[in-house]
mmCIF file of C-alpha atoms and ligand atoms in Angstrom:
data_model
loop_
_atom_site.group_PDB
_atom_site.id
_atom_site.type_symbol
_atom_site.label_atom_id
_atom_site.label_comp_id
_atom_site.label_asym_id
_atom_site.label_seq_id
_atom_site.Cartn_x
_atom_site.Cartn_y
_atom_site.Cartn_z
ATOM 1 C CA MET A 1 -40.140 -16.224 1.246
ATOM 2 C CA GLU A 2 -36.972 -17.741 0.097
ATOM 3 C CA LYS A 3 -36.701 -18.256 -3.290
ATOM 4 C CA GLU A 4 -34.466 -21.532 -4.405
ATOM 5 C CA MET A 5 -30.995 -20.036 -5.781
ATOM 6 C CA SER A 6 -28.945 -21.450 -8.284
ATOM 7 C CA TYR A 7 -26.536 -21.189 -10.783
ATOM 8 C CA GLY A 8 -25.721 -20.502 -14.794
ATOM 9 C CA SER A 9 -26.747 -23.738 -16.882
ATOM 10 C CA ASP A 10 -23.068 -22.569 -18.052
ATOM 11 C CA TYR A 11 -21.331 -22.801 -14.711
ATOM 12 C CA LYS A 12 -18.207 -25.474 -14.387
ATOM 13 C CA ILE A 13 -15.298 -26.344 -13.299
ATOM 14 C CA ILE A 14 -12.388 -23.841 -14.904
ATOM 15 C CA PRO A 15 -8.954 -25.556 -15.956
ATOM 16 C CA ALA A 16 -6.749 -21.721 -14.650
ATOM 17 C CA THR A 17 -5.021 -20.823 -12.286
ATOM 18 C CA SER A 18 -1.747 -19.036 -10.501
ATOM 19 C CA ILE A 19 1.409 -19.654 -9.019
ATOM 20 C CA GLY A 20 -0.387 -17.576 -6.393
ATOM 21 C CA SER A 21 -3.884 -19.199 -6.179
ATOM 22 C CA GLY A 22 -4.102 -19.826 -2.166
ATOM 23 C CA VAL A 23 -1.735 -17.036 -0.872
ATOM 24 C CA GLY A 24 -3.340 -13.876 1.002
ATOM 25 C CA ILE A 25 -1.988 -11.461 1.449
ATOM 26 C CA GLN A 26 -2.584 -8.951 4.490
ATOM 27 C CA VAL A 27 -2.235 -5.362 2.061
ATOM 28 C CA LEU A 28 -3.931 -3.617 5.520
ATOM 29 C CA PRO A 29 -4.828 -4.387 9.368
ATOM 30 C CA ASP A 30 -7.566 -4.417 7.660
ATOM 31 C CA LEU A 31 -7.539 -5.706 4.361
ATOM 32 C CA PHE A 32 -6.671 -9.120 3.876
ATOM 33 C CA SER A 33 -6.360 -10.090 -0.563
ATOM 34 C CA TYR A 34 -6.452 -13.804 -1.201
ATOM 35 C CA THR A 35 -6.720 -15.951 -4.267
ATOM 36 C CA ILE A 36 -8.538 -18.706 -6.335
ATOM 37 C CA GLN A 37 -7.331 -19.647 -8.917
ATOM 38 C CA ILE A 38 -6.895 -16.700 -11.533
ATOM 39 C CA VAL A 39 -9.464 -14.228 -9.487
ATOM 40 C CA ASN A 40 -8.344 -12.205 -5.667
ATOM 41 C CA ILE A 41 -11.180 -12.472 -3.448
ATOM 42 C CA CYS A 42 -10.564 -9.719 -0.356
ATOM 43 C CA PHE A 43 -11.765 -10.117 3.102
ATOM 44 C CA VAL A 44 -11.711 -6.267 4.811
ATOM 45 C CA GLY A 45 -12.238 -6.423 8.387
ATOM 46 C CA ASN A 46 -10.075 -6.196 11.708
ATOM 47 C CA PRO A 47 -8.826 -10.477 12.770
ATOM 48 C CA ASP A 48 -9.004 -8.740 16.817
ATOM 49 C CA ASN A 49 -12.569 -7.971 16.590
ATOM 50 C CA GLY A 50 -13.383 -10.703 14.145
ATOM 51 C CA GLU A 51 -16.320 -9.013 12.566
ATOM 52 C CA PHE A 52 -15.390 -8.795 8.639
ATOM 53 C CA VAL A 53 -17.631 -8.493 4.852
ATOM 54 C CA LEU A 54 -16.371 -10.702 2.636
ATOM 55 C CA VAL A 55 -15.861 -9.328 -1.657
ATOM 56 C CA ASP A 56 -16.397 -11.374 -4.426
ATOM 57 C CA ALA A 57 -17.050 -15.064 -4.222
ATOM 58 C CA GLY A 58 -14.359 -16.602 -6.322
ATOM 59 C CA MET A 59 -14.831 -19.893 -8.471
ATOM 60 C CA THR A 60 -17.012 -22.446 -8.981
ATOM 61 C CA GLY A 61 -15.648 -24.878 -6.212
ATOM 62 C CA SER A 62 -13.996 -23.112 -3.771
ATOM 63 C CA ALA A 63 -16.527 -22.833 -0.911
ATOM 64 C CA ASP A 64 -14.701 -24.603 0.900
ATOM 65 C CA GLU A 65 -11.396 -23.202 0.784
ATOM 66 C CA ILE A 66 -12.852 -19.958 1.021
ATOM 67 C CA ILE A 67 -14.204 -20.231 4.077
ATOM 68 C CA GLU A 68 -11.236 -22.035 5.203
ATOM 69 C CA ALA A 69 -9.512 -19.147 4.528
ATOM 70 C CA ALA A 70 -11.501 -16.784 5.959
ATOM 71 C CA GLU A 71 -11.968 -19.134 9.481
ATOM 72 C CA GLU A 72 -7.795 -18.976 9.607
ATOM 73 C CA ARG A 73 -8.417 -15.375 9.395
ATOM 74 C CA PHE A 74 -11.060 -15.021 11.449
ATOM 75 C CA GLY A 75 -11.237 -18.061 13.755
ATOM 76 C CA GLU A 76 -13.551 -21.066 13.465
ATOM 77 C CA GLY A 77 -17.172 -20.710 13.483
ATOM 78 C CA CYS A 78 -16.800 -17.354 11.639
ATOM 79 C CA ARG A 79 -18.999 -15.907 9.662
ATOM 80 C CA PRO A 80 -19.183 -12.092 7.507
ATOM 81 C CA ILE A 81 -21.704 -9.602 7.817
ATOM 82 C CA ALA A 82 -22.499 -10.043 4.257
ATOM 83 C CA ILE A 83 -20.536 -10.197 0.853
ATOM 84 C CA ILE A 84 -20.577 -7.154 -1.524
ATOM 85 C CA LEU A 85 -19.562 -8.147 -5.137
ATOM 86 C CA THR A 86 -17.991 -5.555 -7.794
ATOM 87 C CA HIS A 87 -19.616 -7.215 -10.374
ATOM 88 C CA GLY A 88 -21.521 -10.759 -11.533
ATOM 89 C CA HIS A 89 -19.168 -12.621 -13.001
ATOM 90 C CA PHE A 90 -18.481 -16.251 -12.928
ATOM 91 C CA ASP A 91 -15.086 -15.907 -11.534
ATOM 92 C CA HIS A 92 -16.736 -13.187 -9.135
ATOM 93 C CA VAL A 93 -19.701 -15.744 -7.648
ATOM 94 C CA GLY A 94 -18.279 -18.350 -8.685
ATOM 95 C CA ALA A 95 -19.242 -20.580 -4.967
ATOM 96 C CA ILE A 96 -21.170 -18.074 -3.856
ATOM 97 C CA ILE A 97 -24.368 -19.850 -3.224
ATOM 98 C CA GLU A 98 -23.137 -22.695 -0.924
ATOM 99 C CA LEU A 99 -21.544 -19.412 1.208
ATOM 100 C CA VAL A 100 -24.752 -18.020 1.164
ATOM 101 C CA ASN A 101 -26.335 -21.339 2.748
ATOM 102 C CA HIS A 102 -22.951 -21.894 5.007
ATOM 103 C CA TRP A 103 -23.438 -18.110 6.401
ATOM 104 C CA GLN A 104 -26.931 -17.472 5.746
ATOM 105 C CA VAL A 105 -25.828 -13.676 4.877
ATOM 106 C CA PRO A 106 -26.758 -11.265 2.834
ATOM 107 C CA VAL A 107 -25.734 -10.644 -0.624
ATOM 108 C CA TYR A 108 -25.486 -6.481 -1.903
ATOM 109 C CA ALA A 109 -24.734 -5.420 -6.069
ATOM 110 C CA HIS A 110 -24.944 -2.358 -7.886
ATOM 111 C CA GLU A 111 -28.601 -1.905 -8.920
ATOM 112 C CA ILE A 112 -27.829 -1.710 -12.662
ATOM 113 C CA GLU A 113 -25.815 -4.857 -11.877
ATOM 114 C CA LEU A 114 -28.858 -7.203 -10.081
ATOM 115 C CA PRO A 115 -30.483 -8.409 -12.996
ATOM 116 C CA TYR A 116 -27.262 -10.819 -13.983
ATOM 117 C CA LEU A 117 -27.851 -12.134 -10.489
ATOM 118 C CA VAL A 118 -32.051 -13.166 -9.665
ATOM 119 C CA GLY A 119 -31.797 -14.654 -13.210
ATOM 120 C CA GLN A 120 -33.499 -11.975 -16.201
ATOM 121 C CA LYS A 121 -30.730 -11.256 -18.383
ATOM 122 C CA SER A 122 -26.535 -13.324 -19.541
ATOM 123 C CA TYR A 123 -23.740 -10.889 -19.457
ATOM 124 C CA PRO A 124 -23.163 -10.731 -23.536
ATOM 125 C CA GLU A 125 -20.391 -14.018 -24.548
ATOM 126 C CA PRO A 126 -17.263 -13.657 -24.031
ATOM 127 C CA ASP A 127 -15.454 -12.137 -26.969
ATOM 128 C CA PRO A 128 -12.709 -15.329 -28.152
ATOM 129 C CA SER A 129 -11.490 -13.090 -31.208
ATOM 130 C CA VAL A 130 -11.091 -10.359 -29.389
ATOM 131 C CA GLU A 131 -6.929 -9.056 -29.894
ATOM 132 C CA GLY A 132 -5.457 -10.775 -26.260
ATOM 133 C CA GLY A 133 -3.878 -14.521 -26.885
ATOM 134 C CA MET A 134 -4.928 -17.406 -25.094
ATOM 135 C CA VAL A 135 -6.433 -16.271 -22.265
ATOM 136 C CA ALA A 136 -9.779 -14.800 -25.155
ATOM 137 C CA LYS A 137 -8.952 -17.719 -27.410
ATOM 138 C CA MET A 138 -9.968 -20.094 -23.896
ATOM 139 C CA SER A 139 -12.930 -17.512 -22.961
ATOM 140 C CA PRO A 140 -15.970 -19.719 -25.121
ATOM 141 C CA LEU A 141 -14.991 -21.737 -21.722
ATOM 142 C CA PHE A 142 -16.441 -19.130 -19.468
ATOM 143 C CA PRO A 143 -20.246 -18.968 -18.262
ATOM 144 C CA ASN A 144 -21.923 -16.123 -19.273
ATOM 145 C CA GLU A 145 -25.114 -16.943 -17.750
ATOM 146 C CA PRO A 146 -27.624 -15.586 -14.748
ATOM 147 C CA ILE A 147 -26.918 -16.464 -11.650
ATOM 148 C CA ASN A 148 -30.232 -16.244 -9.567
ATOM 149 C CA LEU A 149 -29.738 -15.751 -5.390
ATOM 150 C CA GLY A 150 -33.149 -14.925 -5.411
ATOM 151 C CA ASN A 151 -34.136 -12.823 -2.951
ATOM 152 C CA HIS A 152 -30.798 -12.800 -1.217
ATOM 153 C CA VAL A 153 -29.160 -9.647 -3.336
ATOM 154 C CA GLU A 154 -30.067 -6.420 -2.419
ATOM 155 C CA LYS A 155 -28.861 -2.936 -3.577
ATOM 156 C CA LEU A 156 -26.317 -0.775 -2.441
ATOM 157 C CA PRO A 157 -27.668 1.893 -0.727
ATOM 158 C CA PRO A 158 -28.506 4.530 -3.126
ATOM 159 C CA ASP A 159 -25.936 6.987 -1.110
ATOM 160 C CA GLY A 160 -22.886 5.465 -1.561
ATOM 161 C CA SER A 161 -22.271 3.536 1.599
ATOM 162 C CA VAL A 162 -21.102 0.034 1.595
ATOM 163 C CA PRO A 163 -23.577 -2.121 3.993
ATOM 164 C CA HIS A 164 -21.057 -3.350 6.987
ATOM 165 C CA LEU A 165 -18.089 -1.226 5.713
ATOM 166 C CA PRO A 166 -17.883 2.150 7.212
ATOM 167 C CA GLY A 167 -15.666 4.556 6.007
ATOM 168 C CA PHE A 168 -16.153 2.907 2.533
ATOM 169 C CA ARG A 169 -17.763 4.361 -0.035
ATOM 170 C CA TRP A 170 -19.113 2.468 -4.117
ATOM 171 C CA ILE A 171 -18.126 3.816 -6.863
ATOM 172 C CA HIS A 172 -19.946 3.057 -9.569
ATOM 173 C CA THR A 173 -17.272 2.253 -12.717
ATOM 174 C CA PRO A 174 -18.980 0.175 -15.498
ATOM 175 C CA GLY A 175 -17.908 -0.439 -18.065
ATOM 176 C CA HIS A 176 -16.465 -4.145 -17.713
ATOM 177 C CA THR A 177 -20.273 -4.495 -16.882
ATOM 178 C CA PRO A 178 -23.154 -2.207 -16.465
ATOM 179 C CA GLY A 179 -22.967 -2.531 -12.307
ATOM 180 C CA HIS A 180 -19.834 -2.921 -11.912
ATOM 181 C CA VAL A 181 -18.546 -0.978 -9.030
ATOM 182 C CA SER A 182 -14.933 -0.786 -6.850
ATOM 183 C CA PHE A 183 -14.323 0.189 -3.294
ATOM 184 C CA PHE A 184 -13.045 3.163 -1.516
ATOM 185 C CA ARG A 185 -11.880 4.315 1.719
ATOM 186 C CA ASP A 186 -11.475 8.429 1.983
ATOM 187 C CA GLU A 187 -9.022 8.053 5.242
ATOM 188 C CA ASP A 188 -6.344 6.012 3.859
ATOM 189 C CA ARG A 189 -7.226 6.139 0.133
ATOM 190 C CA ALA A 190 -7.700 2.268 0.510
ATOM 191 C CA LEU A 191 -9.141 0.964 -2.889
ATOM 192 C CA ILE A 192 -11.067 -2.269 -4.051
ATOM 193 C CA ALA A 193 -10.647 -2.751 -7.646
ATOM 194 C CA GLY A 194 -12.549 -5.126 -8.693
ATOM 195 C CA ASP A 195 -12.182 -5.682 -12.559
ATOM 196 C CA ALA A 196 -11.842 -1.782 -14.069
ATOM 197 C CA PHE A 197 -8.514 -1.982 -13.637
ATOM 198 C CA ILE A 198 -6.579 -5.375 -13.612
ATOM 199 C CA ASN A 199 -3.076 -5.331 -12.273
ATOM 200 C CA VAL A 200 -1.229 -8.846 -14.831
ATOM 201 C CA LYS A 201 -0.924 -8.798 -18.164
ATOM 202 C CA GLN A 202 -3.662 -10.823 -19.626
ATOM 203 C CA ASP A 203 -2.640 -11.295 -23.384
ATOM 204 C CA SER A 204 -0.780 -14.459 -22.214
ATOM 205 C CA LEU A 205 -1.848 -17.670 -20.325
ATOM 206 C CA TYR A 206 1.497 -18.292 -20.294
ATOM 207 C CA LYS A 207 1.250 -14.242 -17.888
ATOM 208 C CA VAL A 208 -1.812 -14.793 -16.681
ATOM 209 C CA ILE A 209 -0.493 -18.295 -14.663
ATOM 210 C CA THR A 210 3.454 -16.428 -13.473
ATOM 211 C CA GLN A 211 0.324 -13.779 -12.673
ATOM 212 C CA GLU A 212 2.924 -11.324 -14.462
ATOM 213 C CA GLU A 213 2.351 -7.980 -13.146
ATOM 214 C CA GLU A 214 0.915 -4.556 -14.939
ATOM 215 C CA VAL A 215 -1.537 -2.555 -13.985
ATOM 216 C CA ASN A 216 -4.065 -3.306 -17.120
ATOM 217 C CA GLY A 217 -7.835 -2.100 -18.340
ATOM 218 C CA PRO A 218 -10.629 -4.663 -17.430
ATOM 219 C CA PRO A 219 -10.534 -8.298 -19.360
ATOM 220 C CA ARG A 220 -11.060 -8.224 -22.578
ATOM 221 C CA TYR A 221 -13.106 -10.992 -23.521
ATOM 222 C CA PHE A 222 -16.164 -9.769 -21.262
ATOM 223 C CA THR A 223 -15.750 -5.642 -21.758
ATOM 224 C CA THR A 224 -18.089 -4.267 -23.730
ATOM 225 C CA ASP A 225 -17.775 -0.436 -23.331
ATOM 226 C CA TRP A 226 -14.333 0.429 -23.486
ATOM 227 C CA ARG A 227 -16.068 4.375 -23.385
ATOM 228 C CA ALA A 228 -16.824 3.568 -19.963
ATOM 229 C CA ALA A 229 -14.406 2.099 -18.960
ATOM 230 C CA TRP A 230 -12.009 4.471 -19.772
ATOM 231 C CA ASP A 231 -13.992 6.806 -18.058
ATOM 232 C CA SER A 232 -14.059 4.451 -14.474
ATOM 233 C CA VAL A 233 -10.423 4.720 -14.549
ATOM 234 C CA LYS A 234 -9.925 8.464 -14.684
ATOM 235 C CA LYS A 235 -12.931 8.130 -11.914
ATOM 236 C CA LEU A 236 -11.025 5.812 -9.576
ATOM 237 C CA ALA A 237 -7.095 7.592 -10.565
ATOM 238 C CA GLU A 238 -8.415 11.162 -9.207
ATOM 239 C CA LEU A 239 -9.116 9.191 -6.012
ATOM 240 C CA ASN A 240 -5.353 9.110 -5.562
ATOM 241 C CA PRO A 241 -5.389 5.328 -4.490
ATOM 242 C CA SER A 242 -2.601 4.702 -1.595
ATOM 243 C CA THR A 243 -3.179 0.551 -2.062
ATOM 244 C CA ALA A 244 -5.471 -0.939 -4.258
ATOM 245 C CA ILE A 245 -6.384 -4.789 -4.525
ATOM 246 C CA THR A 246 -7.826 -5.445 -7.892
ATOM 247 C CA GLY A 247 -9.780 -8.321 -9.492
ATOM 248 C CA HIS A 248 -6.239 -10.256 -10.893
ATOM 249 C CA GLY A 249 -3.199 -9.385 -9.798
ATOM 250 C CA ALA A 250 -1.007 -9.069 -7.615
ATOM 251 C CA PRO A 251 -1.558 -5.671 -4.606
ATOM 252 C CA LEU A 252 0.083 -2.665 -5.513
ATOM 253 C CA ALA A 253 0.758 0.397 -3.336
ATOM 254 C CA GLY A 254 2.551 3.539 -3.383
ATOM 255 C CA GLU A 255 4.942 5.137 -6.883
ATOM 256 C CA ALA A 256 4.080 1.033 -8.671
ATOM 257 C CA LEU A 257 0.108 1.969 -8.022
ATOM 258 C CA THR A 258 0.094 5.602 -8.887
ATOM 259 C CA SER A 259 2.634 5.524 -11.983
ATOM 260 C CA GLY A 260 1.565 2.101 -13.100
ATOM 261 C CA LEU A 261 -2.725 3.963 -12.990
ATOM 262 C CA GLU A 262 -1.473 7.222 -14.394
ATOM 263 C CA ARG A 263 0.009 5.009 -17.535
ATOM 264 C CA LEU A 264 -2.982 3.398 -18.066
ATOM 265 C CA VAL A 265 -5.239 6.209 -18.097
ATOM 266 C CA ASN A 266 -2.840 7.918 -20.669
ATOM 267 C CA ASN A 267 -2.658 5.664 -23.136
ATOM 268 C CA PHE A 268 -5.994 3.671 -22.598
ATOM 269 C CA ASP A 269 -6.746 3.238 -26.005
ATOM 270 C CA SER A 270 -3.999 1.237 -26.719
ATOM 271 C CA LEU A 271 -2.977 -0.134 -24.322
ATOM 272 C CA ALA A 272 -5.899 -1.415 -22.440
ATOM 273 C CA ILE A 273 -8.254 -1.505 -25.275
ATOM 274 C CA PRO A 274 -8.107 -4.470 -27.897
ATOM 275 C CA ASP A 275 -7.059 -3.229 -31.730
ATOM 276 C CA TYR A 276 -10.296 -5.865 -32.884
ATOM 277 C CA GLY A 277 -12.969 -7.958 -31.700
ATOM 278 C CA LYS A 278 -16.419 -7.689 -31.778
ATOM 279 C CA TYR A 279 -16.757 -5.365 -29.046
ATOM 280 C CA VAL A 280 -14.346 -2.911 -30.051
ATOM 281 C CA ASP A 281 -16.104 0.535 -31.554
ATOM 282 C CA GLY A 282 -14.193 1.623 -34.119
ATOM 283 C CA ASN A 283 -13.580 5.904 -32.886
ATOM 284 C CA ILE A 284 -12.368 5.274 -29.524
ATOM 285 C CA HIS A 285 -9.453 4.892 -30.425
HETATM 286 ZN ZN1 ZN B 301 -15.028 -9.297 -15.239
HETATM 287 ZN ZN1 ZN B 302 -12.776 -10.964 -12.964
#
């Protein structure tokens, strides 16, 4: 039976944007990153055959823009086979209900993330007291209540495969959220990292707006388990990815990615983990 879908009651348009907003970048022939305000979505699929999957679903109010970006790349009236989520934060599911209604497609996420996607569990409140400048300070604006996708969301298969993305496997990368996943393709070592690590300095609003690049840990105000977040970054670095699309910031490739990840793994305690904040456990440093 169809179940009604709804956003968290605290969902609203967030007035934060960046110079990258509205820009799409073809990272590989079948991997296209598109920036909605401050967050990236990703189209996976070759425009030649028109089949694709959408990874993550942007900000509140961005459905029309996402549909337009999809049609520009895959042709008018196109629709993805599925929407697959790295996690359920407001900036990754902001337009998902309109998209599911428009395209009539299934959504997949990690089993542990499902309670946040079917209205059962709120994310922890963002922490405005965390070390992290203006973006952390404005984080009380950020919704943390769960959306409810009803029976439109399914769990990713336990064998690590990714529905409709042969060649990719999902990798559990918890820390930023409990059921956070990244997607990796062994053949060409392409990585869709989500917020496991990002490529923008978030310590000032200015750097978010200008998208100043730096491989860094997950967004601070929402990350609650820093030990797990560190382990997740190590796990991804060990895969030695050749290209990466992250949830925030420009795509990365080659030496910039390799050395950036290495620096992050080796200095995660000083680079990523905030010096203070309510989710910081004093003994990780
Ligand atoms: Zn997030
Ligand atoms: Zn995010």
